[in-house]
Coordinates of C-alpha atoms in Angstrom, one line a residue:
Chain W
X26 CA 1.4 9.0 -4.4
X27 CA -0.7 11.8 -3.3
X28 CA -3.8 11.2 -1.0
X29 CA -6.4 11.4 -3.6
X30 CA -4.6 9.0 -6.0
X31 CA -4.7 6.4 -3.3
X32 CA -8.0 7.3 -2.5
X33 CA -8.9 6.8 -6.3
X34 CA -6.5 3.5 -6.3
X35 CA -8.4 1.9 -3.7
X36 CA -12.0 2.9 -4.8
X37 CA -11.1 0.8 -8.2
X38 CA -9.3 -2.1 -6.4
X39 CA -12.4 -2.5 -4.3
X40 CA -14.6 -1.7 -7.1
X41 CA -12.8 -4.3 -9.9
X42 CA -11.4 -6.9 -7.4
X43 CA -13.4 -6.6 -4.5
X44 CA -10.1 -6.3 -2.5
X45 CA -11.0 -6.7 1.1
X46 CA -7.3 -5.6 1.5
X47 CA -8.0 -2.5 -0.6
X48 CA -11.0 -2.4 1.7
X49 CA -9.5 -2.3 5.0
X50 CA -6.6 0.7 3.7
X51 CA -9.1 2.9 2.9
X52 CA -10.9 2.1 6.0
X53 CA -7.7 3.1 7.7
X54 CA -7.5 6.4 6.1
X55 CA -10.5 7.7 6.1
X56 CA -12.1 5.8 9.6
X57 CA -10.3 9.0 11.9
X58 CA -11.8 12.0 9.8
X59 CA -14.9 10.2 9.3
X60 CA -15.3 9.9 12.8
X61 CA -15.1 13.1 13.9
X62 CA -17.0 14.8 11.2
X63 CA -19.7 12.2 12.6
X64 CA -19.1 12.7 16.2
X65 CA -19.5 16.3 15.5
X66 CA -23.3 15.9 15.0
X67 CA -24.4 13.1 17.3
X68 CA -21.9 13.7 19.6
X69 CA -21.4 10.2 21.1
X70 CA -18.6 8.0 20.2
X71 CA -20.9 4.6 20.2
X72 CA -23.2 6.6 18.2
X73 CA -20.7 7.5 15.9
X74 CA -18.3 4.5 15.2
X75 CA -21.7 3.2 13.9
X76 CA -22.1 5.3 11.9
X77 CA -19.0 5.6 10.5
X78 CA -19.5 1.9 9.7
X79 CA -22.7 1.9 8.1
X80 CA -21.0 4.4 6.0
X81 CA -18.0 1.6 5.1
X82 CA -21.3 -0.9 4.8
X83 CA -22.7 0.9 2.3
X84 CA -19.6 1.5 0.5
X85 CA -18.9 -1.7 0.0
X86 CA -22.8 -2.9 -1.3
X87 CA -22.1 -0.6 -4.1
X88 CA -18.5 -1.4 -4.7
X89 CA -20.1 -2.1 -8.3
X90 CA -21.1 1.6 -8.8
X91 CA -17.7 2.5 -7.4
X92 CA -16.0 3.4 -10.4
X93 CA -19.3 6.0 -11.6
X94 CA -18.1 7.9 -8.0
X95 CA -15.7 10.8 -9.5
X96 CA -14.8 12.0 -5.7
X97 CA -15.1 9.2 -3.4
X98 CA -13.8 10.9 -0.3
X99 CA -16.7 14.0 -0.8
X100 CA -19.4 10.6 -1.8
X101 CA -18.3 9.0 2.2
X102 CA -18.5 12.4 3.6
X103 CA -22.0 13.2 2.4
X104 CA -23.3 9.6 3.2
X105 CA -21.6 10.3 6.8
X106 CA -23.5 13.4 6.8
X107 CA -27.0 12.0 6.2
X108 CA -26.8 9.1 8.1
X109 CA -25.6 11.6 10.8
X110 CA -28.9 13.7 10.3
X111 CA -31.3 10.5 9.9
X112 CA -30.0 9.6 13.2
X113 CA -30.3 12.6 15.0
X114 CA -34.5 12.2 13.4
X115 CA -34.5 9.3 14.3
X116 CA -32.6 8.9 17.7
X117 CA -33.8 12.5 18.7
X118 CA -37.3 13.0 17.3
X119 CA -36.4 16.3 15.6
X120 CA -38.8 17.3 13.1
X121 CA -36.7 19.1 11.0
X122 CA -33.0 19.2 11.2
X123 CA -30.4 21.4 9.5
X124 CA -26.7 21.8 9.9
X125 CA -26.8 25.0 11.5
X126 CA -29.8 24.3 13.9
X127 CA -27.3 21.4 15.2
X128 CA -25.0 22.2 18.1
X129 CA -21.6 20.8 16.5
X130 CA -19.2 19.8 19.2
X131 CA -15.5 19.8 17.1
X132 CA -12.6 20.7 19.2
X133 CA -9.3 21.1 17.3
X134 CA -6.5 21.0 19.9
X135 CA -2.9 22.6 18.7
X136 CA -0.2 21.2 19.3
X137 CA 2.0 23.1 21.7
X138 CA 5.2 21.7 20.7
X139 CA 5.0 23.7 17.9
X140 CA 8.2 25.3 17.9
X141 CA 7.0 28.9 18.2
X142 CA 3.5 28.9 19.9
X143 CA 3.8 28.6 23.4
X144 CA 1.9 26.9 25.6
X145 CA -0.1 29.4 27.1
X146 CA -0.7 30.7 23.4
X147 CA -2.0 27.6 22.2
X148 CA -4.3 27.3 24.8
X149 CA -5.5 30.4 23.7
X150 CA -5.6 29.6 20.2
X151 CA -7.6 26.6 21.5
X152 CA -10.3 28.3 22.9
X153 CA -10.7 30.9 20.3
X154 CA -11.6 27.3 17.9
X155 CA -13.6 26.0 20.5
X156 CA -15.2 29.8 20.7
X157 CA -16.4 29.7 17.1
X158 CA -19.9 28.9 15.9
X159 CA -20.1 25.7 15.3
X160 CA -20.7 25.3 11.4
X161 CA -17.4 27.6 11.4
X162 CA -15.7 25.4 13.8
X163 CA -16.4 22.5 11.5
X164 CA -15.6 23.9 8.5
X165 CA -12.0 25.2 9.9
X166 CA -11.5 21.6 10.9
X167 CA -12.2 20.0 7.6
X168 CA -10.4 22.1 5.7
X169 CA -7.2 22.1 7.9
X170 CA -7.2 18.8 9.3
X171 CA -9.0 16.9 7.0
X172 CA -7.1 18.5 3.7
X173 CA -10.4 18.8 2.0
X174 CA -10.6 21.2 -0.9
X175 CA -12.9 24.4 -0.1
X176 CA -15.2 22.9 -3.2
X177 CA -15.3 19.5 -1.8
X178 CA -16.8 21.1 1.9
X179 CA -19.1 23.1 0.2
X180 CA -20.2 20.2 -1.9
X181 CA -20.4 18.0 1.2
X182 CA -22.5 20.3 3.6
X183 CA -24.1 21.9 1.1
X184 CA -22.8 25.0 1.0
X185 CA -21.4 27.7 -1.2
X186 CA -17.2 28.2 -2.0
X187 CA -17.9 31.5 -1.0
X188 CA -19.7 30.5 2.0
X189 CA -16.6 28.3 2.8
X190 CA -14.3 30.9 2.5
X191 CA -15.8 33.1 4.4
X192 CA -16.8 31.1 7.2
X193 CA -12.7 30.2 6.9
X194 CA -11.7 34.5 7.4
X195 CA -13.8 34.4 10.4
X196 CA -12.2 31.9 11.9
X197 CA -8.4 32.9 11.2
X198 CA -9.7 36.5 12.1
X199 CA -10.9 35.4 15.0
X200 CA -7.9 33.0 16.1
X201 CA -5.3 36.3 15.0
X202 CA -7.4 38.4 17.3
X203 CA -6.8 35.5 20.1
X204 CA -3.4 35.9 19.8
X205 CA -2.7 39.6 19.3
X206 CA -2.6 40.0 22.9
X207 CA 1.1 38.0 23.1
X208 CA 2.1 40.3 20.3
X209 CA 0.9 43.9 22.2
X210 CA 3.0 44.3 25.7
X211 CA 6.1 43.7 23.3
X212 CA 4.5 47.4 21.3
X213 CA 3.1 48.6 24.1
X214 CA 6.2 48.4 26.1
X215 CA 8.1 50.3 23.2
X216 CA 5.5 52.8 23.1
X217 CA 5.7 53.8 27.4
X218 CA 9.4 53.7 25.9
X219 CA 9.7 56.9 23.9
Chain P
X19 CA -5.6 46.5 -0.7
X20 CA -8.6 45.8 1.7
X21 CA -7.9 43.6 4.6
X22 CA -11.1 41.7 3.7
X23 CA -9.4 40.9 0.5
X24 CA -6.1 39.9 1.9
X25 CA -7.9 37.8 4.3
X26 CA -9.4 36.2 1.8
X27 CA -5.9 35.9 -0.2
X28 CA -4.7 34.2 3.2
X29 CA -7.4 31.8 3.8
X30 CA -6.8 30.8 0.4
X31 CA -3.0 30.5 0.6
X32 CA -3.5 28.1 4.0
X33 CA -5.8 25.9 2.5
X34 CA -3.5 25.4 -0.7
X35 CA -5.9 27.0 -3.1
X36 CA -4.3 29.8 -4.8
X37 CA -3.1 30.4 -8.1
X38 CA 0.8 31.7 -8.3
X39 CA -0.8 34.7 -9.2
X40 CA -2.9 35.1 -5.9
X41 CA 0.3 34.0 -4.5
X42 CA 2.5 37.3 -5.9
X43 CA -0.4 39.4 -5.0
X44 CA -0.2 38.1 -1.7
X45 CA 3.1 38.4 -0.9
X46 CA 3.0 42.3 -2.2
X47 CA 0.0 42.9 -0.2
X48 CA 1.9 41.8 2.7
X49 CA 5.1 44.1 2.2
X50 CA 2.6 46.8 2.4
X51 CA 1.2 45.3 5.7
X52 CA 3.8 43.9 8.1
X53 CA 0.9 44.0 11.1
X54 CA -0.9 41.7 8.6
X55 CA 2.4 39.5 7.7
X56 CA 2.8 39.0 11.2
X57 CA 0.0 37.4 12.1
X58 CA -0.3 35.5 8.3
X59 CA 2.9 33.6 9.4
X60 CA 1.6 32.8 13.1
X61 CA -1.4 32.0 11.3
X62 CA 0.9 29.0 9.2
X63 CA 2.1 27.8 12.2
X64 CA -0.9 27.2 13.8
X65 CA -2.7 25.4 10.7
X66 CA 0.3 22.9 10.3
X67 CA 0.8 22.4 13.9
X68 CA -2.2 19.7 14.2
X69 CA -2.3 17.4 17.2
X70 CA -3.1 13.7 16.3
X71 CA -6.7 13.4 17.7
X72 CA -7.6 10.8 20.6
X73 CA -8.6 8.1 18.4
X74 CA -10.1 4.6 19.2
X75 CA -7.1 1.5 18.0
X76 CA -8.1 1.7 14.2
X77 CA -7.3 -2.3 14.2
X78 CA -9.7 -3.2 17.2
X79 CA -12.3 -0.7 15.2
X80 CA -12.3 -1.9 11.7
X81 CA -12.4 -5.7 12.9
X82 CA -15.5 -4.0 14.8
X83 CA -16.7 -2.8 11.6
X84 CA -15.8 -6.1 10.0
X85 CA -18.1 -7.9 12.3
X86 CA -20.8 -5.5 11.9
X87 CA -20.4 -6.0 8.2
X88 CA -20.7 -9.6 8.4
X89 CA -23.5 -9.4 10.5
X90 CA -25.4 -6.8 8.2
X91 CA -24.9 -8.7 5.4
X92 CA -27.2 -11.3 6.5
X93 CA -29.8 -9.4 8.2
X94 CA -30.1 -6.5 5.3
X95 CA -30.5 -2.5 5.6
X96 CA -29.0 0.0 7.1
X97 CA -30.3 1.5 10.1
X98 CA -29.6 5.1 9.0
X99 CA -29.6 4.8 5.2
X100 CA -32.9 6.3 4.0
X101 CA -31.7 4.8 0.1
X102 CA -31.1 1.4 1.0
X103 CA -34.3 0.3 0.0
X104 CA -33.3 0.9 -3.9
X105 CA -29.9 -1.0 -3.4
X106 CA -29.7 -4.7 -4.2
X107 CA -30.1 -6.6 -0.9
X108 CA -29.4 -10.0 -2.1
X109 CA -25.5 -11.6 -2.1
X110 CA -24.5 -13.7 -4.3
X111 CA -21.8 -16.2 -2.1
X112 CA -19.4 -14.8 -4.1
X113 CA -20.3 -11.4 -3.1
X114 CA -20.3 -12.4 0.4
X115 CA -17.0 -14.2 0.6
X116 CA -14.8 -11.8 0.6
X117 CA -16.6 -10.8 3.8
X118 CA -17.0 -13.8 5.9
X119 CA -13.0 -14.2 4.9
X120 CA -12.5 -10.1 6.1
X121 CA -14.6 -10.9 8.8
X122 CA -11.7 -13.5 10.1
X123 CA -9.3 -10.8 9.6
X124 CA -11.2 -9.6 13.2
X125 CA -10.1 -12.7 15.2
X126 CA -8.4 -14.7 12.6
X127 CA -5.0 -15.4 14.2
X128 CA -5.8 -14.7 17.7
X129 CA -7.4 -17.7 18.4
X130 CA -6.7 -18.2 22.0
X131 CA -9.6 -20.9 22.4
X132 CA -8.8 -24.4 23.3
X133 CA -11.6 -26.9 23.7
X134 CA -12.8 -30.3 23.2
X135 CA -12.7 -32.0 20.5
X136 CA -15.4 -33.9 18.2
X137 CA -15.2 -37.7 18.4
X138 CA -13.5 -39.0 15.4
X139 CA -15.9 -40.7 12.8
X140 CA -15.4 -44.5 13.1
X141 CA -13.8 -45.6 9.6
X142 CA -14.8 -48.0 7.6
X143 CA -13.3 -51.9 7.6
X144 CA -10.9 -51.8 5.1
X145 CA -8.2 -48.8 5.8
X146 CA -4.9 -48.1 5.2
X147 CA -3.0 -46.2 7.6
X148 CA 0.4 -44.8 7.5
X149 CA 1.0 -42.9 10.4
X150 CA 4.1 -40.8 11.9
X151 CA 4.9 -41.2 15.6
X152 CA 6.7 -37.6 17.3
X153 CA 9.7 -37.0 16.1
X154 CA 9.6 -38.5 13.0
X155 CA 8.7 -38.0 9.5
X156 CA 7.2 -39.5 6.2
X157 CA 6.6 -39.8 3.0
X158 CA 4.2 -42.4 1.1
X159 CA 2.8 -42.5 -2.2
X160 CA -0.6 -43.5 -3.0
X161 CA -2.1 -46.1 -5.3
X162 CA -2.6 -43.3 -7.5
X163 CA 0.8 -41.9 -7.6
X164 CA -0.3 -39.3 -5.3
X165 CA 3.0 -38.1 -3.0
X166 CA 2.6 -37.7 0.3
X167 CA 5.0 -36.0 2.9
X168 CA 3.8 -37.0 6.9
X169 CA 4.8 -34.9 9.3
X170 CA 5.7 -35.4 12.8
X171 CA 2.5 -37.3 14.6
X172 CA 0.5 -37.4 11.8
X173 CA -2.1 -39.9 10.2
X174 CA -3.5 -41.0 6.5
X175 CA -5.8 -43.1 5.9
X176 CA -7.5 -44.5 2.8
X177 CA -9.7 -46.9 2.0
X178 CA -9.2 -50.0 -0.6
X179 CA -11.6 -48.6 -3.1
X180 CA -9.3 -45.6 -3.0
X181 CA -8.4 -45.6 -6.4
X182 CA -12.4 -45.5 -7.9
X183 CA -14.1 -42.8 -8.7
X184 CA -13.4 -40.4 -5.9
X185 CA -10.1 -40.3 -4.2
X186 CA -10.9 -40.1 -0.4
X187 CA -7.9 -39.7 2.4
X188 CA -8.6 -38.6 5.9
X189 CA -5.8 -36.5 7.6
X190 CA -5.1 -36.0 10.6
X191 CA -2.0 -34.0 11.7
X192 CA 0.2 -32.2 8.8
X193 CA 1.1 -33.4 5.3
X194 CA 2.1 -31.8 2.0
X195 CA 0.4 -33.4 -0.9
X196 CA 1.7 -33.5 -4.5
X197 CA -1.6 -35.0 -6.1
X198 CA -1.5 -36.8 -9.2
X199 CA -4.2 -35.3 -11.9
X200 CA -6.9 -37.3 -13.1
X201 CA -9.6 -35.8 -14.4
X202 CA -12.8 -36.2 -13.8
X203 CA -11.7 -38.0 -10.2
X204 CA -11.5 -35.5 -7.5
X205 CA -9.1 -35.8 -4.4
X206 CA -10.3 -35.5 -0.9
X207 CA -9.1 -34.8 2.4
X208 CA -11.5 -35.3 4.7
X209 CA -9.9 -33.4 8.2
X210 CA -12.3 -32.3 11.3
X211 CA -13.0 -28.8 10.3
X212 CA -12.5 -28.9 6.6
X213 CA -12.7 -31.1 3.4
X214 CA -10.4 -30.1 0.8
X215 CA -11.1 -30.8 -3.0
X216 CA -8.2 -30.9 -5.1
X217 CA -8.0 -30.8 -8.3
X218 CA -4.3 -31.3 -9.1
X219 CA -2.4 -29.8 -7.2
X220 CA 0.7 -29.0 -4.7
X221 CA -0.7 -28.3 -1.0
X222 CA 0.1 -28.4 2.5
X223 CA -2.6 -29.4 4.8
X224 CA -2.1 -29.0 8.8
X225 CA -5.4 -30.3 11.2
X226 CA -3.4 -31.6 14.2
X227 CA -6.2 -31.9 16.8
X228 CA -4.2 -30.3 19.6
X229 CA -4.0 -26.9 17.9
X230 CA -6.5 -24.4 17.7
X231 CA -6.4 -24.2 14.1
X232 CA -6.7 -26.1 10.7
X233 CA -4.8 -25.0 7.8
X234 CA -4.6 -25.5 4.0
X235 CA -1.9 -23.7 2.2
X236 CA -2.0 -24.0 -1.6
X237 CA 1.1 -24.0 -3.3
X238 CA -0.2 -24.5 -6.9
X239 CA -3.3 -25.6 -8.6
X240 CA -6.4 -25.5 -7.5
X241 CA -8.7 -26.2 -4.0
X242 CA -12.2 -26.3 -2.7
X243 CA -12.6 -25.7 0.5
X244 CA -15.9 -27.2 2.3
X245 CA -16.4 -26.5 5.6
X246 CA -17.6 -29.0 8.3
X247 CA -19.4 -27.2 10.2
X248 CA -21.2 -24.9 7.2
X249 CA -21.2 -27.6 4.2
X250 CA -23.1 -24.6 2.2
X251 CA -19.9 -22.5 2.2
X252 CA -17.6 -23.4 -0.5
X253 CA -14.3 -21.7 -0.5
X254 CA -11.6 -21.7 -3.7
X255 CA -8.5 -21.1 -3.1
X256 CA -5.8 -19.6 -5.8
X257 CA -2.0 -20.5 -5.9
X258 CA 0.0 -19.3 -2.7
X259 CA -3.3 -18.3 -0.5
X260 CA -3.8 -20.2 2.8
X261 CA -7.2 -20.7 4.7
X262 CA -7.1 -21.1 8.0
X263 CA -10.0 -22.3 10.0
X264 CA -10.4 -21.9 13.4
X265 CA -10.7 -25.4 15.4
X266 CA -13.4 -24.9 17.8
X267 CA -16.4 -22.0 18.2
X268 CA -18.1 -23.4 20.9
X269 CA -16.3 -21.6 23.5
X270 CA -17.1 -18.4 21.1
X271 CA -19.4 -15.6 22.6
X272 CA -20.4 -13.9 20.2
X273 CA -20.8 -15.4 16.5
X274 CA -17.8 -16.5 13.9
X275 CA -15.8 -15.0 12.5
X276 CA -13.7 -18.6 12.1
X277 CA -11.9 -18.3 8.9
X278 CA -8.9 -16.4 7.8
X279 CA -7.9 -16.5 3.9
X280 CA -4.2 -15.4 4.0
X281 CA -1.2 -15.2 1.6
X282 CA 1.7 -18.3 2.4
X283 CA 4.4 -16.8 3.4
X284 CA 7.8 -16.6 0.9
X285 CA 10.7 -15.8 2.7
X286 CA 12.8 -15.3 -0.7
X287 CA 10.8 -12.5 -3.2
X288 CA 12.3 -15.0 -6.1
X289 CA 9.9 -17.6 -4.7
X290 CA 12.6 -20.5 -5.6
X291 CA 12.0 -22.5 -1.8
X292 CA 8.7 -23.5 -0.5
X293 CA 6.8 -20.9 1.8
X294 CA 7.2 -21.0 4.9
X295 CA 4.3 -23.3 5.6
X296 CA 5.9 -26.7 3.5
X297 CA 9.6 -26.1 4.5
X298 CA 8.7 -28.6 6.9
X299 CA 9.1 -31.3 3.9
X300 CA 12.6 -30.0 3.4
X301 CA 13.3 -30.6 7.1
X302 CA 13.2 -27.4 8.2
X303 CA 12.0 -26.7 11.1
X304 CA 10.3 -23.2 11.1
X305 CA 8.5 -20.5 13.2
X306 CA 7.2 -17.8 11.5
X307 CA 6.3 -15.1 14.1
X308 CA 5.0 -18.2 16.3
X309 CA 4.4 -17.8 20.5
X310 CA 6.2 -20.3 22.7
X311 CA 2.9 -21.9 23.2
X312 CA 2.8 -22.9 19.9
X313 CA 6.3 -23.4 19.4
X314 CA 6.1 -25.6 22.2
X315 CA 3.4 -28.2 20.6
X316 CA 6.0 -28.4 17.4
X317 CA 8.7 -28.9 19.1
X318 CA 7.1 -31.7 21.0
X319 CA 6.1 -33.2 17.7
X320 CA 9.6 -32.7 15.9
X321 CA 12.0 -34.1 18.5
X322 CA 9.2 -36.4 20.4
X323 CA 9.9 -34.5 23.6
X324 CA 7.9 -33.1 26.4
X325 CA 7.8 -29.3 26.6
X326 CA 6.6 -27.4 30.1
X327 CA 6.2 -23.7 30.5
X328 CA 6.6 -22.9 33.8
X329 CA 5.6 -19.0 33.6
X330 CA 2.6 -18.0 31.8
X331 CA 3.4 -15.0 30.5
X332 CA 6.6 -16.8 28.0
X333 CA 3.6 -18.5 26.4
X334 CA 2.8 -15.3 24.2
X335 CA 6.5 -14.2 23.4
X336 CA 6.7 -14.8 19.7
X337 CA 9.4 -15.8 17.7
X338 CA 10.7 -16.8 14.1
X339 CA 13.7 -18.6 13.0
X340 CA 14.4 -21.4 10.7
X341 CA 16.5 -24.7 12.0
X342 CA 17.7 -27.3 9.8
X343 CA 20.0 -30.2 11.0
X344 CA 19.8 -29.3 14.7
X345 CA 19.3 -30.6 17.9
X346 CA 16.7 -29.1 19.9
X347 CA 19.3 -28.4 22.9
X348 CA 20.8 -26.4 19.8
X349 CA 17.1 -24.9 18.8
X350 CA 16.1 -23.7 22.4
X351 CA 19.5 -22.1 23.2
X352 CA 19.2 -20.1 20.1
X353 CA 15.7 -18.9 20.9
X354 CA 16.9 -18.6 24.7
X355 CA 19.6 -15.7 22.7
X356 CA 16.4 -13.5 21.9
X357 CA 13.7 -14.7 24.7
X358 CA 13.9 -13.9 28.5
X359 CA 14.0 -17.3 29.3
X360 CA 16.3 -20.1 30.7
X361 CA 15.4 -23.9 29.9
X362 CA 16.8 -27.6 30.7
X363 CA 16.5 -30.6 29.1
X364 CA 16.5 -33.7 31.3
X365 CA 15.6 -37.2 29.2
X366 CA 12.8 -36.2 27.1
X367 CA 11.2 -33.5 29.3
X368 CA 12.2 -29.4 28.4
X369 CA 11.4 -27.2 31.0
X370 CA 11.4 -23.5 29.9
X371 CA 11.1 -20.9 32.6
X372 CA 11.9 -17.8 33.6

C-alpha cells in the first residue's frame, strides 16, 4: 500500500471507529517529519514534541470531521505550521511573524555510506544544505525526505509550485556546484596532460 | 535547451513529478549535455541517500503524547491552537474512552509497582466460600447454574440470597466463569480494583492480591466494567478484549494512566482453544511473554512451592511456553534451556540463580 493510502486508511479508521490503534500508526508515521518541520521553527526539541502533540490533540477532537479532510498529511502540516508560528508570538513576543523572517534551523545530513559519495564529499554536500537560505533549506527537506508533492509544500507554507520549484533548482544548483570541485583535478589533470 | 529549463526538468524528475513526456525530453536534453548528466546522476545519489534523523524513541514519545492527551482532555484547549475556541470542548465518556484506555497503552504492562494493599471488606454473616489452596484447582457451580473454574489460591464467595435479584460473588484470585443467563438478573464480581457486570457470558477474571494487576478477559458475551477506585467510569468490553487494571496508584508520581484494554491472546488463528488467558482451565500452564518475576508467583500458586530469585536482574527475563502434564522440575529445566539461569529444587523451596 502506498504511503498516502495508509495515510487515507488510517484517517477513516480513526474517523469511523475511533481506532486508538489506527491512532497510534499514524502517530508513528508522521511523529518524525512532523517534528522536524516543527523544530525547524522553534528550534527546541521540548518546544517541539509539544507541539507536534497538540497537532495529534487536535487531530483526534475532530476525528468526526476527518473524513471532509481530502489531504490529511498537508491538513497536520499546516496545523504544525501555525501552532509553530503562534508559539513563536506567543513564546517570543514577535509582532509579526512570517516564514521567511524566521531563521529555520533544518540540517539534512547524507549519508556517507552511500556507495559513490565519499566521505569527504558528503560532508561537502552537507554544508552546501546547511549553506542554503533557510526557506530553501526547508523546502529541499520536505520534498526529499518527507516525500511531499511540490503542490502539497506549496499548499502547506503557502507558497506557489513555481516558487517550490525554484527554490528546489537553487538548491540542487547549489549542492552540484559543491561537488564540482571532486569532478575538476580529474579534467584539469587531463588538460596539463595534452 | 536552456540549463534553467533542464534544471527545472531535473528538479522535477527527483521529486517524482514528471510526465513520461518530461521524462524523454529529459533524457535527450542530457545526451546533448554530458557535463549536465553528470552531475543529474550524482544529484540521484545524493536525494536517495538519506540518513535516518536522530529521533527521540517514537514509543516513549507517543505514550508522552498519550498522557498529554489524556491530560488535555480534561483541562480543554490548546495552548497554540488559535481555532480551538470553535471546536466542541465537551466529551461524551464515550468519546473519552478510547483515550483514558490509549492513555494505559503509556504504562499499561509495565507496571513495576508493588504496594500495599486495601483491607478486605468484612462480608456479610451468611457466606459461602469455596476456595483453592496452591497447587490446586477447582471447579463449582453456583445455585444458579453458573460454572465456575478456581484456580490455584483462589476464593468465591457468595452470599445465601445469591440467587435473588442480583447475583453477587466476590473473587479473589483467578477464575473463569461460564454464567448462566437470566435476564433481567445481572451477575457480579465484586474484586478489589474492579466490579464486573455480566450479562451472560464466558470470562476469565484474575485479581490475585499479590500481583500488580487485575484482569478480565472476555471470551464471549458481554461485560461492564466499574472501576473501584472511579465508580463514574463504566467500561464495556466486546468478545475477545481484555482490561487490565493496574492494582495500586499510590506509589504513582504523576497521574493514571491505570487501565489497558487489550485483545486476549489466540495462539491458533482458527480460534478453536481458549486464549491464552483461560488455558489455565484446560490445565495448561502458560506464560505468554511473562518475566521470571511473575512466572515465579504462578508457579508458586500451581505446584504450591516456594520460588526465590537469587539475582535481580533474572527477574525481568521474559518467557513464554505452554506446559501441560508436567512437573515443575520438568517446567524449570525447560525454561533453564532458553534462560541464563541454573535452579534447584529442595522440598518445596526453588531457588533460581545465576
Amino acid at each position: 500500500m502506498s504511503e498516502k493510502s495508509t495515510i487515507a486508511d488510517l484517517q477513516q479508521k480513526i474517523a469511523l471507529y475511533e481506532d486508538m490503534n489506527a491512532y497510534r500508526q499514524l502517530y508513528e508515521l508522521l511523529n518524525e517529519r512532523l517534528f522536524w518541520f516543527v523544530f525547524s521553527f522553534v528550534k527546541s526539541r521540548e518546544a517541539a514534541e509539544e507541539i507536534v502533540s497538540d497537532v495529534f490533540i487536535k487531530l483526534w477532537k475532530i476525528r468526526d470531521e476527518l473524513p471532509s479532510i481530502r489531504n490529511l498529511q498537508v491538513f497536520l502540516y499546516v496545523i504544525a505550521r501555525n501552532y509553530s508560528l503562534n508559539y513563536i508570538i506567543k513564546e517570543y513576543k514577535y509582532p509579526h511573524v512570517s516564514l521567511d523572517e524566521i531563521q529555520l534551523d533544518v540540517s539534512t545530513p547524507i549519508n556517507p555510506e552511500e556507495l559513490y559519495i565519499s566521505t569527504e564529499m558528503s560532508e561537502k554536500i552537507n554544508k552546501a544544505i546547511a549553506e542554503l537560505p533557510a526557506q530553501c533549506r526547508l523546502i529541499f527537506r520536505m520534498v526529499r525526505e518527507d516525500g511531499l508533492k511540490h503542490k502539497e509544500v506549496a499548499d502547506i507554507l503557502n507558497l506557489s509550485k513555481t516558487t517550490i520549484r525554484n527554490q528546489l533548482v537553487i538548491a540542487v544548483r547549489k549542492i552540484t556546484q559543491a561537488i564540482r570541485p571532486h569532478l575538476e583535478p580529474v579534467t584539469a589533470k587531463q588538460r596539463y596532460g595534452q | 535547451m536552456k540549463d534553467e529549463k533542464i534544471w527545472e526538468l531535473i528538479v522535477l524528475k527527483l521529486s517524482g513529478e514528471t510526465t513520461p513526456d518530461q521524462e524523454a525530453e529529459l533524457e535527450e536534453a542530457l545526451k546533448q549535455r554530458p557535463d549536465l548528466a553528470l552531475q543529474a546522476g550524482l544529484l540521484e545519489g545524493v536525494w536517495s541517500s538519506r540518513q535516518e534523523r536522530e529521533q527521540p524513541d517514537t514509543a516513549d514519545s507517543f505514550n508522552r503524547h498519550l498522557q498529554r492527551l489524556s491530560n488535555h482532555l480534561s483541562d480543554g484547549t490548546l495552548k497554540y491552537d488559535t481555532e480551538a475556541r470553535s471546536t466542541r470542548r465537551t466529551f461524551s465518556l464515550r468519546a473519552i474512552l478510547p483515550v483514558a484506555i490509549a492513555a494505559c497503552l503509556a504504562l499499561g504492562i509495565i507496571l513495576v509497582l508493588l504496594g500495599t494493599r486495601k483491607e478486605k471488606v468484612p462480608v456479610a454473616a451468611a457466606q459461602n466460600e469455596v476456595w483453592t489452596k496452591k497447587g490446586s484447582r477447582s471447579k463449582l457451580t453456583l445455585p444458579d447454574g453458573t460454572q465456575v473454574w478456581l484456580n490455584a489460591s483462589s476464593k468465591v464467595t457468595y452470599g445465601n440470597d445469591f440467587n435473588g435479584d442480583t447475583r453477587k460473588v466476590t473473587l479473589e484470585g483467578e477464575a473463569f466463569f461460564e454464567v448462566t443467563k437470566r435476564n433481567g438478573i445481572p451477575f457480579i464480581i465484586h474484586t478489589d480494583m474492579v466490579d464486573v457486570k455480566v450479562l451472560g457470558t464466558a470470562l476469565n477474571v484474575r485479581a490475585y492480591a499479590d500481583e500488580k494487576i487485575t484482569e478480565t478477559a472476555l471470551i464471549s458475551g458481554a461485560v461492564e466494567i466499574v472501576l473501584q477506585r472511579n465508580p463514574e467510569k463504566k467500561i464495556i468490553l466486546r468478545p475477545d478484549e481484555k482490561l487490565v487494571v493496574r492494582n495500586d496508584t499510590a506509589t504513582l508520581t504523576k497521574p493514571e494512566p491505570i487501565l489497558l484494554l487489550t485483545q486476549v491472546h489466540y495462539l491458533d488463528k482458527k480460534q478453536q482453544n481458549p486464549p491464552v488467558e483461560a488455558l489455565w482451565m484446560k490445565n495448561k500452564l502458560v506464560f505468554d511473554g511473562e518475566t521470571l518475576q511473575q512466572i515465579a508467583l504462578k508457579l508458586e500458586r500451581w505446584y504450591d512451592v516456594k520460588v526465590i530469585i537469587q539475582d535481580k536482574q533474572l527477574e525481568d527475563v521474559q518467557y513464554s511456553g505452554i506446559f501441560e502434564n508436567e512437573d515443575i522440575s520438568e517446567v524449570l529445566y525447560a525454561l533453564q534451556l532458553t534462560g541464563n539461569f541454573r535452579y534447584t529444587i529442595r522440598k518445596k523451596v526453588v531457588t533460581i540463580g545465576l
